[in-house]
Amino acid sequence: MTDRSERVLAVDIGGTKIAFAEVAGAKLRNRRQIPTPRSGGDALVEAIAAEIRGARPSRLAVATTGIVSDGGTLTALNPRTLPIENGYPLASRLQASIGVRPLVVNDAQAAAWGEYAFGAGQGSRNFMFVTVSTGIGGGLVLAGRLQSGQAGLAGHVGHMSVSGADAPCGCGRRGCLETVASGTAIAARFGERVGRTVTAKDVFAEAAAGNAEAEVMLEDAAAALAETFANLVAATDLDRIALGGGVGLASGVLDRVLRHADSLPTAFRRQIVQARAGADAGLIGVADLVMKKNFIM
């Protein structure tokens, strides 16, 4: 990556950390990360600018949690994840600070493209990537084009309703997939049952040790994911779904989801696989997008 004309500096903004790397294809160089500021958009821009000032990238690609619309305006779908002003002009503020106009894409959408181009989505036509971690996000590729949507909401499957769920969600609705199947929800629901604070990792360990309550939490999560995947198939006729994220890739999760999916009518079953592009799929995907501009806003 010695040719400056082909250098892409990619940034991935998450709720707890911001990752940076120079990217060529699926290869990363000089990857590093810093804590995510929690005091609004200007602090976010200042932190990013301080990290990359002097790098003089020819192309800047930014993946971020939240809803991205209007070519780079950022709104938090769940303010608990990233506290930021509604409609914050992230792209224009970064351009003013750094001197390069960035492509800004939702992080799960960027990761979906990374999986489609370099990972589990290769060879598919209509593809969905779903990441299950602290929260739940996703990205949708139809006919080889990443879908963003008119307001940037395409692929936010964590906020689709699931049967039997009624807990309030940080997005303002009730009964979202994220309130049942996210790592946060799995831990909170089990913690309520046992009367103590636990992590999702604790719940998996309890289930492995034979705890029936923990087993119920994981089965509920898997059933909700399988139901959501069937709904996505009905709406978009996907041919493949990739499951990723810290919870999605945890031992046994895919098998649980497949078991529930196999109980559904044949018309709504599709190939469900593990994501392969890794934790930096968002960096890889957004860098590839800024080179190809292969998405629909």
PDB file of C-alpha atoms in Angstrom:
ATOM      1  CA  MET A   1       0.000   0.000   0.000  1.00  0.00           C
ATOM      2  CA  THR A   2       2.755   2.384  -0.929  1.00  0.00           C
ATOM      3  CA  ASP A   3       0.695   4.099  -3.649  1.00  0.00           C
ATOM      4  CA  ARG A   4      -1.079   6.950  -1.864  1.00  0.00           C
ATOM      5  CA  SER A   5      -3.829   6.942  -4.533  1.00  0.00           C
ATOM      6  CA  GLU A   6      -4.928   3.488  -3.337  1.00  0.00           C
ATOM      7  CA  ARG A   7      -4.623   4.089   0.382  1.00  0.00           C
ATOM      8  CA  VAL A   8      -7.902   3.846   2.293  1.00  0.00           C
ATOM      9  CA  LEU A   9      -7.921   4.870   5.916  1.00  0.00           C
ATOM     10  CA  ALA A  10     -10.846   3.099   7.561  1.00  0.00           C
ATOM     11  CA  VAL A  11     -12.433   3.984  10.897  1.00  0.00           C
ATOM     12  CA  ASP A  12     -14.944   1.862  12.831  1.00  0.00           C
ATOM     13  CA  ILE A  13     -16.853   3.702  15.583  1.00  0.00           C
ATOM     14  CA  GLY A  14     -18.362   1.444  18.230  1.00  0.00           C
ATOM     15  CA  GLY A  15     -20.006   2.132  21.545  1.00  0.00           C
ATOM     16  CA  THR A  16     -16.823   1.444  23.524  1.00  0.00           C
ATOM     17  CA  LYS A  17     -13.935   1.789  21.060  1.00  0.00           C
ATOM     18  CA  ILE A  18     -12.925   3.358  17.754  1.00  0.00           C
ATOM     19  CA  ALA A  19     -10.711   1.235  15.494  1.00  0.00           C
ATOM     20  CA  PHE A  20      -8.431   2.599  12.760  1.00  0.00           C
ATOM     21  CA  ALA A  21      -6.504   0.856   9.982  1.00  0.00           C
ATOM     22  CA  GLU A  22      -5.104   1.311   6.510  1.00  0.00           C
ATOM     23  CA  VAL A  23      -6.930  -1.213   4.344  1.00  0.00           C
ATOM     24  CA  ALA A  24      -6.239  -2.865   0.991  1.00  0.00           C
ATOM     25  CA  GLY A  25      -8.696  -5.608   0.078  1.00  0.00           C
ATOM     26  CA  ALA A  26      -9.052  -7.728   3.199  1.00  0.00           C
ATOM     27  CA  LYS A  27      -5.610  -6.794   4.542  1.00  0.00           C
ATOM     28  CA  LEU A  28      -5.145  -4.309   7.387  1.00  0.00           C
ATOM     29  CA  ARG A  29      -2.052  -2.317   8.270  1.00  0.00           C
ATOM     30  CA  ASN A  30      -1.321  -0.152  11.314  1.00  0.00           C
ATOM     31  CA  ARG A  31      -4.491  -1.184  13.115  1.00  0.00           C
ATOM     32  CA  ARG A  32      -5.037   0.567  16.435  1.00  0.00           C
ATOM     33  CA  GLN A  33      -7.924   1.651  18.623  1.00  0.00           C
ATOM     34  CA  ILE A  34      -8.922   4.248  21.189  1.00  0.00           C
ATOM     35  CA  PRO A  35     -11.827   4.514  23.668  1.00  0.00           C
ATOM     36  CA  THR A  36     -15.010   6.061  22.259  1.00  0.00           C
ATOM     37  CA  PRO A  37     -15.779   9.477  23.784  1.00  0.00           C
ATOM     38  CA  ARG A  38     -19.216   9.520  25.422  1.00  0.00           C
ATOM     39  CA  SER A  39     -19.848  13.270  25.391  1.00  0.00           C
ATOM     40  CA  GLY A  40     -21.332  13.978  21.970  1.00  0.00           C
ATOM     41  CA  GLY A  41     -20.444  14.366  18.320  1.00  0.00           C
ATOM     42  CA  ASP A  42     -17.826  17.099  18.566  1.00  0.00           C
ATOM     43  CA  ALA A  43     -15.805  15.067  21.061  1.00  0.00           C
ATOM     44  CA  LEU A  44     -16.046  12.106  18.688  1.00  0.00           C
ATOM     45  CA  VAL A  45     -14.728  14.143  15.759  1.00  0.00           C
ATOM     46  CA  GLU A  46     -11.917  15.603  17.869  1.00  0.00           C
ATOM     47  CA  ALA A  47     -10.798  12.138  18.962  1.00  0.00           C
ATOM     48  CA  ILE A  48     -10.794  10.793  15.397  1.00  0.00           C
ATOM     49  CA  ALA A  49      -9.010  13.847  14.012  1.00  0.00           C
ATOM     50  CA  ALA A  50      -6.344  13.686  16.716  1.00  0.00           C
ATOM     51  CA  GLU A  51      -5.655  10.050  15.862  1.00  0.00           C
ATOM     52  CA  ILE A  52      -5.366  10.431  12.088  1.00  0.00           C
ATOM     53  CA  ARG A  53      -4.188  14.019  11.631  1.00  0.00           C
ATOM     54  CA  GLY A  54      -1.013  13.942   9.588  1.00  0.00           C
ATOM     55  CA  ALA A  55      -1.881  10.642   7.889  1.00  0.00           C
ATOM     56  CA  ARG A  56      -3.125  12.513   4.784  1.00  0.00           C
ATOM     57  CA  PRO A  57      -5.329   9.696   3.425  1.00  0.00           C
ATOM     58  CA  SER A  58      -6.617  10.012  -0.132  1.00  0.00           C
ATOM     59  CA  ARG A  59      -9.769   8.166   0.884  1.00  0.00           C
ATOM     60  CA  LEU A  60     -11.436   8.102   4.288  1.00  0.00           C
ATOM     61  CA  ALA A  61     -14.084   5.480   5.073  1.00  0.00           C
ATOM     62  CA  VAL A  62     -16.037   5.497   8.335  1.00  0.00           C
ATOM     63  CA  ALA A  63     -18.267   2.753   9.732  1.00  0.00           C
ATOM     64  CA  THR A  64     -20.303   3.756  12.767  1.00  0.00           C
ATOM     65  CA  THR A  65     -22.962   2.444  15.066  1.00  0.00           C
ATOM     66  CA  GLY A  66     -26.260   4.290  14.631  1.00  0.00           C
ATOM     67  CA  ILE A  67     -28.393   5.401  11.689  1.00  0.00           C
ATOM     68  CA  VAL A  68     -26.524   7.098   8.852  1.00  0.00           C
ATOM     69  CA  SER A  69     -28.561   9.207   6.422  1.00  0.00           C
ATOM     70  CA  ASP A  70     -28.147  12.086   3.968  1.00  0.00           C
ATOM     71  CA  GLY A  71     -24.613  11.100   3.038  1.00  0.00           C
ATOM     72  CA  GLY A  72     -23.164  11.195   6.532  1.00  0.00           C
ATOM     73  CA  THR A  73     -25.633  12.487   9.116  1.00  0.00           C
ATOM     74  CA  LEU A  74     -25.608  10.332  12.261  1.00  0.00           C
ATOM     75  CA  THR A  75     -28.466   9.614  14.668  1.00  0.00           C
ATOM     76  CA  ALA A  76     -28.308   7.114  17.522  1.00  0.00           C
ATOM     77  CA  LEU A  77     -30.981   4.432  17.194  1.00  0.00           C
ATOM     78  CA  ASN A  78     -30.217   3.418  20.762  1.00  0.00           C
ATOM     79  CA  PRO A  79     -28.597   6.339  22.669  1.00  0.00           C
ATOM     80  CA  ARG A  80     -27.332   3.911  25.305  1.00  0.00           C
ATOM     81  CA  THR A  81     -24.917   2.552  22.713  1.00  0.00           C
ATOM     82  CA  LEU A  82     -23.583   5.885  21.435  1.00  0.00           C
ATOM     83  CA  PRO A  83     -24.679   9.151  23.072  1.00  0.00           C
ATOM     84  CA  ILE A  84     -24.764  11.662  20.214  1.00  0.00           C
ATOM     85  CA  GLU A  85     -26.977  14.530  19.109  1.00  0.00           C
ATOM     86  CA  ASN A  86     -29.798  13.588  16.712  1.00  0.00           C
ATOM     87  CA  GLY A  87     -28.851  14.417  13.149  1.00  0.00           C
ATOM     88  CA  TYR A  88     -25.202  15.092  13.903  1.00  0.00           C
ATOM     89  CA  PRO A  89     -23.383  16.028  10.625  1.00  0.00           C
ATOM     90  CA  LEU A  90     -20.522  13.583  11.079  1.00  0.00           C
ATOM     91  CA  ALA A  91     -19.241  13.576   7.489  1.00  0.00           C
ATOM     92  CA  SER A  92     -19.106  17.354   7.127  1.00  0.00           C
ATOM     93  CA  ARG A  93     -17.534  17.853  10.569  1.00  0.00           C
ATOM     94  CA  LEU A  94     -14.849  15.280   9.804  1.00  0.00           C
ATOM     95  CA  GLN A  95     -14.190  16.921   6.452  1.00  0.00           C
ATOM     96  CA  ALA A  96     -13.818  20.313   8.106  1.00  0.00           C
ATOM     97  CA  SER A  97     -11.411  18.895  10.672  1.00  0.00           C
ATOM     98  CA  ILE A  98      -9.348  16.547   8.502  1.00  0.00           C
ATOM     99  CA  GLY A  99      -9.694  17.918   4.978  1.00  0.00           C
ATOM    100  CA  VAL A 100     -11.052  14.742   3.360  1.00  0.00           C
ATOM    101  CA  ARG A 101     -14.740  14.045   2.734  1.00  0.00           C
ATOM    102  CA  PRO A 102     -15.428  10.595   4.222  1.00  0.00           C
ATOM    103  CA  LEU A 103     -17.857   7.920   3.175  1.00  0.00           C
ATOM    104  CA  VAL A 104     -19.912   7.182   6.315  1.00  0.00           C
ATOM    105  CA  VAL A 105     -21.827   3.888   6.564  1.00  0.00           C
ATOM    106  CA  ASN A 106     -23.585   2.108   9.417  1.00  0.00           C
ATOM    107  CA  ASP A 107     -21.169  -0.351  11.030  1.00  0.00           C
ATOM    108  CA  ALA A 108     -23.330  -3.463  10.600  1.00  0.00           C
ATOM    109  CA  GLN A 109     -24.017  -2.544   6.976  1.00  0.00           C
ATOM    110  CA  ALA A 110     -20.276  -2.103   6.426  1.00  0.00           C
ATOM    111  CA  ALA A 111     -19.578  -5.460   8.083  1.00  0.00           C
ATOM    112  CA  ALA A 112     -22.250  -7.061   5.903  1.00  0.00           C
ATOM    113  CA  TRP A 113     -20.402  -5.850   2.824  1.00  0.00           C
ATOM    114  CA  GLY A 114     -17.121  -7.111   4.264  1.00  0.00           C
ATOM    115  CA  GLU A 115     -18.696 -10.545   4.722  1.00  0.00           C
ATOM    116  CA  TYR A 116     -20.312 -10.454   1.282  1.00  0.00           C
ATOM    117  CA  ALA A 117     -17.133  -9.461  -0.537  1.00  0.00           C
ATOM    118  CA  PHE A 118     -14.517 -11.346   1.482  1.00  0.00           C
ATOM    119  CA  GLY A 119     -16.237 -13.753   3.894  1.00  0.00           C
ATOM    120  CA  ALA A 120     -19.306 -15.929   4.339  1.00  0.00           C
ATOM    121  CA  GLY A 121     -21.363 -14.116   1.711  1.00  0.00           C
ATOM    122  CA  GLN A 122     -19.106 -14.880  -1.244  1.00  0.00           C
ATOM    123  CA  GLY A 123     -21.058 -16.545  -4.049  1.00  0.00           C
ATOM    124  CA  SER A 124     -24.478 -15.467  -2.777  1.00  0.00           C
ATOM    125  CA  ARG A 125     -26.794 -12.953  -4.448  1.00  0.00           C
ATOM    126  CA  ASN A 126     -29.237 -11.957  -1.706  1.00  0.00           C
ATOM    127  CA  PHE A 127     -27.351 -11.990   1.589  1.00  0.00           C
ATOM    128  CA  MET A 128     -27.921 -10.894   5.177  1.00  0.00           C
ATOM    129  CA  PHE A 129     -25.309 -10.463   7.880  1.00  0.00           C
ATOM    130  CA  VAL A 130     -26.582 -10.374  11.461  1.00  0.00           C
ATOM    131  CA  THR A 131     -24.282  -9.506  14.342  1.00  0.00           C
ATOM    132  CA  VAL A 132     -25.356 -10.495  17.848  1.00  0.00           C
ATOM    133  CA  SER A 133     -23.259  -8.946  20.584  1.00  0.00           C
ATOM    134  CA  THR A 134     -24.121  -6.347  23.228  1.00  0.00           C
ATOM    135  CA  GLY A 135     -26.869  -5.344  20.792  1.00  0.00           C
ATOM    136  CA  ILE A 136     -28.048  -6.739  17.456  1.00  0.00           C
ATOM    137  CA  GLY A 137     -27.395  -5.207  14.059  1.00  0.00           C
ATOM    138  CA  GLY A 138     -27.380  -6.292  10.469  1.00  0.00           C
ATOM    139  CA  GLY A 139     -26.777  -5.444   6.861  1.00  0.00           C
ATOM    140  CA  LEU A 140     -28.592  -6.496   3.710  1.00  0.00           C
ATOM    141  CA  VAL A 141     -27.171  -7.121   0.240  1.00  0.00           C
ATOM    142  CA  LEU A 142     -29.703  -7.602  -2.572  1.00  0.00           C
ATOM    143  CA  ALA A 143     -28.649  -8.461  -6.106  1.00  0.00           C
ATOM    144  CA  GLY A 144     -25.073  -7.639  -5.163  1.00  0.00           C
ATOM    145  CA  ARG A 145     -25.831  -4.162  -3.812  1.00  0.00           C
ATOM    146  CA  LEU A 146     -25.640  -3.097  -0.173  1.00  0.00           C
ATOM    147  CA  GLN A 147     -28.936  -1.602   0.942  1.00  0.00           C
ATOM    148  CA  SER A 148     -28.888   1.497   3.117  1.00  0.00           C
ATOM    149  CA  GLY A 149     -32.432   2.764   2.665  1.00  0.00           C
ATOM    150  CA  GLN A 150     -33.962   6.212   2.409  1.00  0.00           C
ATOM    151  CA  ALA A 151     -33.168   7.003   6.043  1.00  0.00           C
ATOM    152  CA  GLY A 152     -30.306   4.562   6.625  1.00  0.00           C
ATOM    153  CA  LEU A 153     -32.412   2.056   8.565  1.00  0.00           C
ATOM    154  CA  ALA A 154     -32.097  -0.967   6.264  1.00  0.00           C
ATOM    155  CA  GLY A 155     -30.822  -4.064   8.049  1.00  0.00           C
ATOM    156  CA  HIS A 156     -31.512  -2.994  11.641  1.00  0.00           C
ATOM    157  CA  VAL A 157     -33.024  -6.388  12.461  1.00  0.00           C
ATOM    158  CA  GLY A 158     -32.439  -6.001  16.188  1.00  0.00           C
ATOM    159  CA  HIS A 159     -35.485  -3.767  16.243  1.00  0.00           C
ATOM    160  CA  MET A 160     -37.901  -6.145  14.542  1.00  0.00           C
ATOM    161  CA  SER A 161     -40.616  -7.514  16.828  1.00  0.00           C
ATOM    162  CA  VAL A 162     -40.603 -11.168  17.878  1.00  0.00           C
ATOM    163  CA  SER A 163     -43.396 -13.383  19.171  1.00  0.00           C
ATOM    164  CA  GLY A 164     -44.054 -13.327  22.901  1.00  0.00           C
ATOM    165  CA  ALA A 165     -41.640 -10.480  23.666  1.00  0.00           C
ATOM    166  CA  ASP A 166     -42.851  -7.318  25.387  1.00  0.00           C
ATOM    167  CA  ALA A 167     -39.843  -5.820  27.181  1.00  0.00           C
ATOM    168  CA  PRO A 168     -39.103  -2.147  26.449  1.00  0.00           C
ATOM    169  CA  CYS A 169     -36.225  -1.514  24.046  1.00  0.00           C
ATOM    170  CA  GLY A 170     -33.818   1.399  24.004  1.00  0.00           C
ATOM    171  CA  CYS A 171     -35.144   2.329  20.544  1.00  0.00           C
ATOM    172  CA  GLY A 172     -38.517   3.273  22.070  1.00  0.00           C
ATOM    173  CA  ARG A 173     -40.467   0.192  20.977  1.00  0.00           C
ATOM    174  CA  ARG A 174     -41.339  -2.981  22.878  1.00  0.00           C
ATOM    175  CA  GLY A 175     -40.647  -6.627  22.143  1.00  0.00           C
ATOM    176  CA  CYS A 176     -37.700  -6.126  19.787  1.00  0.00           C
ATOM    177  CA  LEU A 177     -35.372  -9.004  18.936  1.00  0.00           C
ATOM    178  CA  GLU A 178     -32.661  -7.144  20.842  1.00  0.00           C
ATOM    179  CA  THR A 179     -34.676  -7.461  24.087  1.00  0.00           C
ATOM    180  CA  VAL A 180     -34.500 -11.262  23.852  1.00  0.00           C
ATOM    181  CA  ALA A 181     -31.422 -12.329  21.906  1.00  0.00           C
ATOM    182  CA  SER A 182     -28.703  -9.717  22.508  1.00  0.00           C
ATOM    183  CA  GLY A 183     -25.940 -10.380  25.014  1.00  0.00           C
ATOM    184  CA  THR A 184     -27.340  -7.596  27.180  1.00  0.00           C
ATOM    185  CA  ALA A 185     -30.813  -9.139  27.165  1.00  0.00           C
ATOM    186  CA  ILE A 186     -29.613 -12.682  27.813  1.00  0.00           C
ATOM    187  CA  ALA A 187     -27.667 -11.485  30.856  1.00  0.00           C
ATOM    188  CA  ALA A 188     -30.457  -9.232  32.152  1.00  0.00           C
ATOM    189  CA  ARG A 189     -33.191 -11.856  31.796  1.00  0.00           C
ATOM    190  CA  PHE A 190     -31.143 -14.531  33.537  1.00  0.00           C
ATOM    191  CA  GLY A 191     -30.043 -12.065  36.215  1.00  0.00           C
ATOM    192  CA  GLU A 192     -33.675 -11.297  37.007  1.00  0.00           C
ATOM    193  CA  ARG A 193     -34.382 -15.015  37.421  1.00  0.00           C
ATOM    194  CA  VAL A 194     -31.477 -15.651  39.781  1.00  0.00           C
ATOM    195  CA  GLY A 195     -31.416 -12.308  41.575  1.00  0.00           C
ATOM    196  CA  ARG A 196     -27.859 -11.243  40.778  1.00  0.00           C
ATOM    197  CA  THR A 197     -25.922  -9.353  38.134  1.00  0.00           C
ATOM    198  CA  VAL A 198     -24.367 -11.598  35.486  1.00  0.00           C
ATOM    199  CA  THR A 199     -22.800 -11.342  32.039  1.00  0.00           C
ATOM    200  CA  ALA A 200     -23.797 -13.189  28.885  1.00  0.00           C
ATOM    201  CA  LYS A 201     -20.614 -15.231  29.291  1.00  0.00           C
ATOM    202  CA  ASP A 202     -21.857 -16.299  32.730  1.00  0.00           C
ATOM    203  CA  VAL A 203     -25.150 -17.472  31.225  1.00  0.00           C
ATOM    204  CA  PHE A 204     -23.362 -19.616  28.643  1.00  0.00           C
ATOM    205  CA  ALA A 205     -21.207 -21.131  31.393  1.00  0.00           C
ATOM    206  CA  GLU A 206     -24.278 -21.848  33.534  1.00  0.00           C
ATOM    207  CA  ALA A 207     -26.044 -23.501  30.601  1.00  0.00           C
ATOM    208  CA  ALA A 208     -22.988 -25.664  29.894  1.00  0.00           C
ATOM    209  CA  ALA A 209     -23.025 -26.713  33.558  1.00  0.00           C
ATOM    210  CA  GLY A 210     -26.647 -27.829  33.260  1.00  0.00           C
ATOM    211  CA  ASN A 211     -28.530 -24.822  34.661  1.00  0.00           C
ATOM    212  CA  ALA A 212     -32.069 -25.145  33.296  1.00  0.00           C
ATOM    213  CA  GLU A 213     -32.866 -21.426  33.624  1.00  0.00           C
ATOM    214  CA  ALA A 214     -29.768 -20.495  31.620  1.00  0.00           C
ATOM    215  CA  GLU A 215     -30.715 -23.052  28.999  1.00  0.00           C
ATOM    216  CA  VAL A 216     -34.134 -21.423  28.632  1.00  0.00           C
ATOM    217  CA  MET A 217     -32.532 -18.013  28.053  1.00  0.00           C
ATOM    218  CA  LEU A 218     -30.320 -19.355  25.265  1.00  0.00           C
ATOM    219  CA  GLU A 219     -33.153 -21.304  23.662  1.00  0.00           C
ATOM    220  CA  ASP A 220     -35.399 -18.231  23.744  1.00  0.00           C
ATOM    221  CA  ALA A 221     -32.670 -16.229  22.027  1.00  0.00           C
ATOM    222  CA  ALA A 222     -32.127 -18.881  19.352  1.00  0.00           C
ATOM    223  CA  ALA A 223     -35.854 -19.216  18.680  1.00  0.00           C
ATOM    224  CA  ALA A 224     -36.205 -15.449  18.308  1.00  0.00           C
ATOM    225  CA  LEU A 225     -33.289 -15.332  15.863  1.00  0.00           C
ATOM    226  CA  ALA A 226     -34.713 -18.197  13.795  1.00  0.00           C
ATOM    227  CA  GLU A 227     -38.111 -16.476  13.661  1.00  0.00           C
ATOM    228  CA  THR A 228     -36.499 -13.221  12.542  1.00  0.00           C
ATOM    229  CA  PHE A 229     -34.481 -14.991   9.854  1.00  0.00           C
ATOM    230  CA  ALA A 230     -37.663 -16.601   8.503  1.00  0.00           C
ATOM    231  CA  ASN A 231     -39.320 -13.186   8.370  1.00  0.00           C
ATOM    232  CA  LEU A 232     -36.343 -11.804   6.466  1.00  0.00           C
ATOM    233  CA  VAL A 233     -36.572 -14.662   3.978  1.00  0.00           C
ATOM    234  CA  ALA A 234     -40.275 -13.950   3.490  1.00  0.00           C
ATOM    235  CA  ALA A 235     -39.568 -10.269   2.842  1.00  0.00           C
ATOM    236  CA  THR A 236     -36.437 -10.471   0.673  1.00  0.00           C
ATOM    237  CA  ASP A 237     -35.991 -14.116  -0.459  1.00  0.00           C
ATOM    238  CA  LEU A 238     -32.466 -14.328   0.923  1.00  0.00           C
ATOM    239  CA  ASP A 239     -30.298 -17.227  -0.157  1.00  0.00           C
ATOM    240  CA  ARG A 240     -27.830 -16.988   2.738  1.00  0.00           C
ATOM    241  CA  ILE A 241     -27.630 -15.516   6.240  1.00  0.00           C
ATOM    242  CA  ALA A 242     -24.359 -15.164   8.162  1.00  0.00           C
ATOM    243  CA  LEU A 243     -24.408 -14.972  11.947  1.00  0.00           C
ATOM    244  CA  GLY A 244     -21.612 -13.081  13.682  1.00  0.00           C
ATOM    245  CA  GLY A 245     -20.762 -11.049  16.769  1.00  0.00           C
ATOM    246  CA  GLY A 246     -19.504 -12.136  20.164  1.00  0.00           C
ATOM    247  CA  VAL A 247     -22.761 -13.903  21.062  1.00  0.00           C
ATOM    248  CA  GLY A 248     -23.584 -15.066  17.541  1.00  0.00           C
ATOM    249  CA  LEU A 249     -20.234 -16.848  17.241  1.00  0.00           C
ATOM    250  CA  ALA A 250     -20.316 -18.312  20.764  1.00  0.00           C
ATOM    251  CA  SER A 251     -20.120 -22.087  21.035  1.00  0.00           C
ATOM    252  CA  GLY A 252     -23.416 -23.800  20.268  1.00  0.00           C
ATOM    253  CA  VAL A 253     -25.385 -20.724  19.203  1.00  0.00           C
ATOM    254  CA  LEU A 254     -25.496 -21.525  15.491  1.00  0.00           C
ATOM    255  CA  ASP A 255     -26.577 -25.108  16.229  1.00  0.00           C
ATOM    256  CA  ARG A 256     -29.413 -23.841  18.428  1.00  0.00           C
ATOM    257  CA  VAL A 257     -30.581 -21.411  15.748  1.00  0.00           C
ATOM    258  CA  LEU A 258     -30.422 -24.094  13.050  1.00  0.00           C
ATOM    259  CA  ARG A 259     -32.483 -26.459  15.171  1.00  0.00           C
ATOM    260  CA  HIS A 260     -35.243 -23.885  15.551  1.00  0.00           C
ATOM    261  CA  ALA A 261     -35.011 -22.869  11.883  1.00  0.00           C
ATOM    262  CA  ASP A 262     -35.384 -26.501  10.804  1.00  0.00           C
ATOM    263  CA  SER A 263     -38.741 -26.670  12.606  1.00  0.00           C
ATOM    264  CA  LEU A 264     -40.174 -23.919  10.383  1.00  0.00           C
ATOM    265  CA  PRO A 265     -41.944 -24.524   7.049  1.00  0.00           C
ATOM    266  CA  THR A 266     -39.545 -25.382   4.231  1.00  0.00           C
ATOM    267  CA  ALA A 267     -40.377 -22.249   2.229  1.00  0.00           C
ATOM    268  CA  PHE A 268     -38.819 -20.069   4.941  1.00  0.00           C
ATOM    269  CA  ARG A 269     -35.598 -22.013   5.441  1.00  0.00           C
ATOM    270  CA  ARG A 270     -32.328 -20.815   3.977  1.00  0.00           C
ATOM    271  CA  GLN A 271     -28.641 -21.448   4.496  1.00  0.00           C
ATOM    272  CA  ILE A 272     -27.505 -20.045   7.858  1.00  0.00           C
ATOM    273  CA  VAL A 273     -23.744 -19.983   8.397  1.00  0.00           C
ATOM    274  CA  GLN A 274     -21.120 -18.501  10.694  1.00  0.00           C
ATOM    275  CA  ALA A 275     -19.589 -15.181   9.688  1.00  0.00           C
ATOM    276  CA  ARG A 276     -15.978 -15.524   8.530  1.00  0.00           C
ATOM    277  CA  ALA A 277     -14.530 -12.049   7.952  1.00  0.00           C
ATOM    278  CA  GLY A 278     -13.756 -11.553  11.637  1.00  0.00           C
ATOM    279  CA  ALA A 279     -14.021  -8.673  14.080  1.00  0.00           C
ATOM    280  CA  ASP A 280     -12.666  -6.194  11.523  1.00  0.00           C
ATOM    281  CA  ALA A 281     -15.320  -6.906   8.876  1.00  0.00           C
ATOM    282  CA  GLY A 282     -16.586  -3.341   9.293  1.00  0.00           C
ATOM    283  CA  LEU A 283     -13.175  -1.829   8.530  1.00  0.00           C
ATOM    284  CA  ILE A 284     -12.717  -4.132   5.549  1.00  0.00           C
ATOM    285  CA  GLY A 285     -16.225  -3.554   4.245  1.00  0.00           C
ATOM    286  CA  VAL A 286     -16.326   0.223   4.483  1.00  0.00           C
ATOM    287  CA  ALA A 287     -12.899   0.488   2.837  1.00  0.00           C
ATOM    288  CA  ASP A 288     -14.082  -1.666  -0.053  1.00  0.00           C
ATOM    289  CA  LEU A 289     -17.261   0.389  -0.376  1.00  0.00           C
ATOM    290  CA  VAL A 290     -15.387   3.670  -0.673  1.00  0.00           C
ATOM    291  CA  MET A 291     -13.408   2.149  -3.534  1.00  0.00           C
ATOM    292  CA  LYS A 292     -16.395   0.563  -5.308  1.00  0.00           C
ATOM    293  CA  LYS A 293     -19.282   2.771  -4.146  1.00  0.00           C
ATOM    294  CA  ASN A 294     -21.428  -0.327  -4.548  1.00  0.00           C
ATOM    295  CA  PHE A 295     -24.381   0.483  -2.351  1.00  0.00           C
ATOM    296  CA  ILE A 296     -27.857   1.976  -2.539  1.00  0.00           C
ATOM    297  CA  MET A 297     -28.620   4.965  -0.333  1.00  0.00           C
TER     298      MET A 297
END
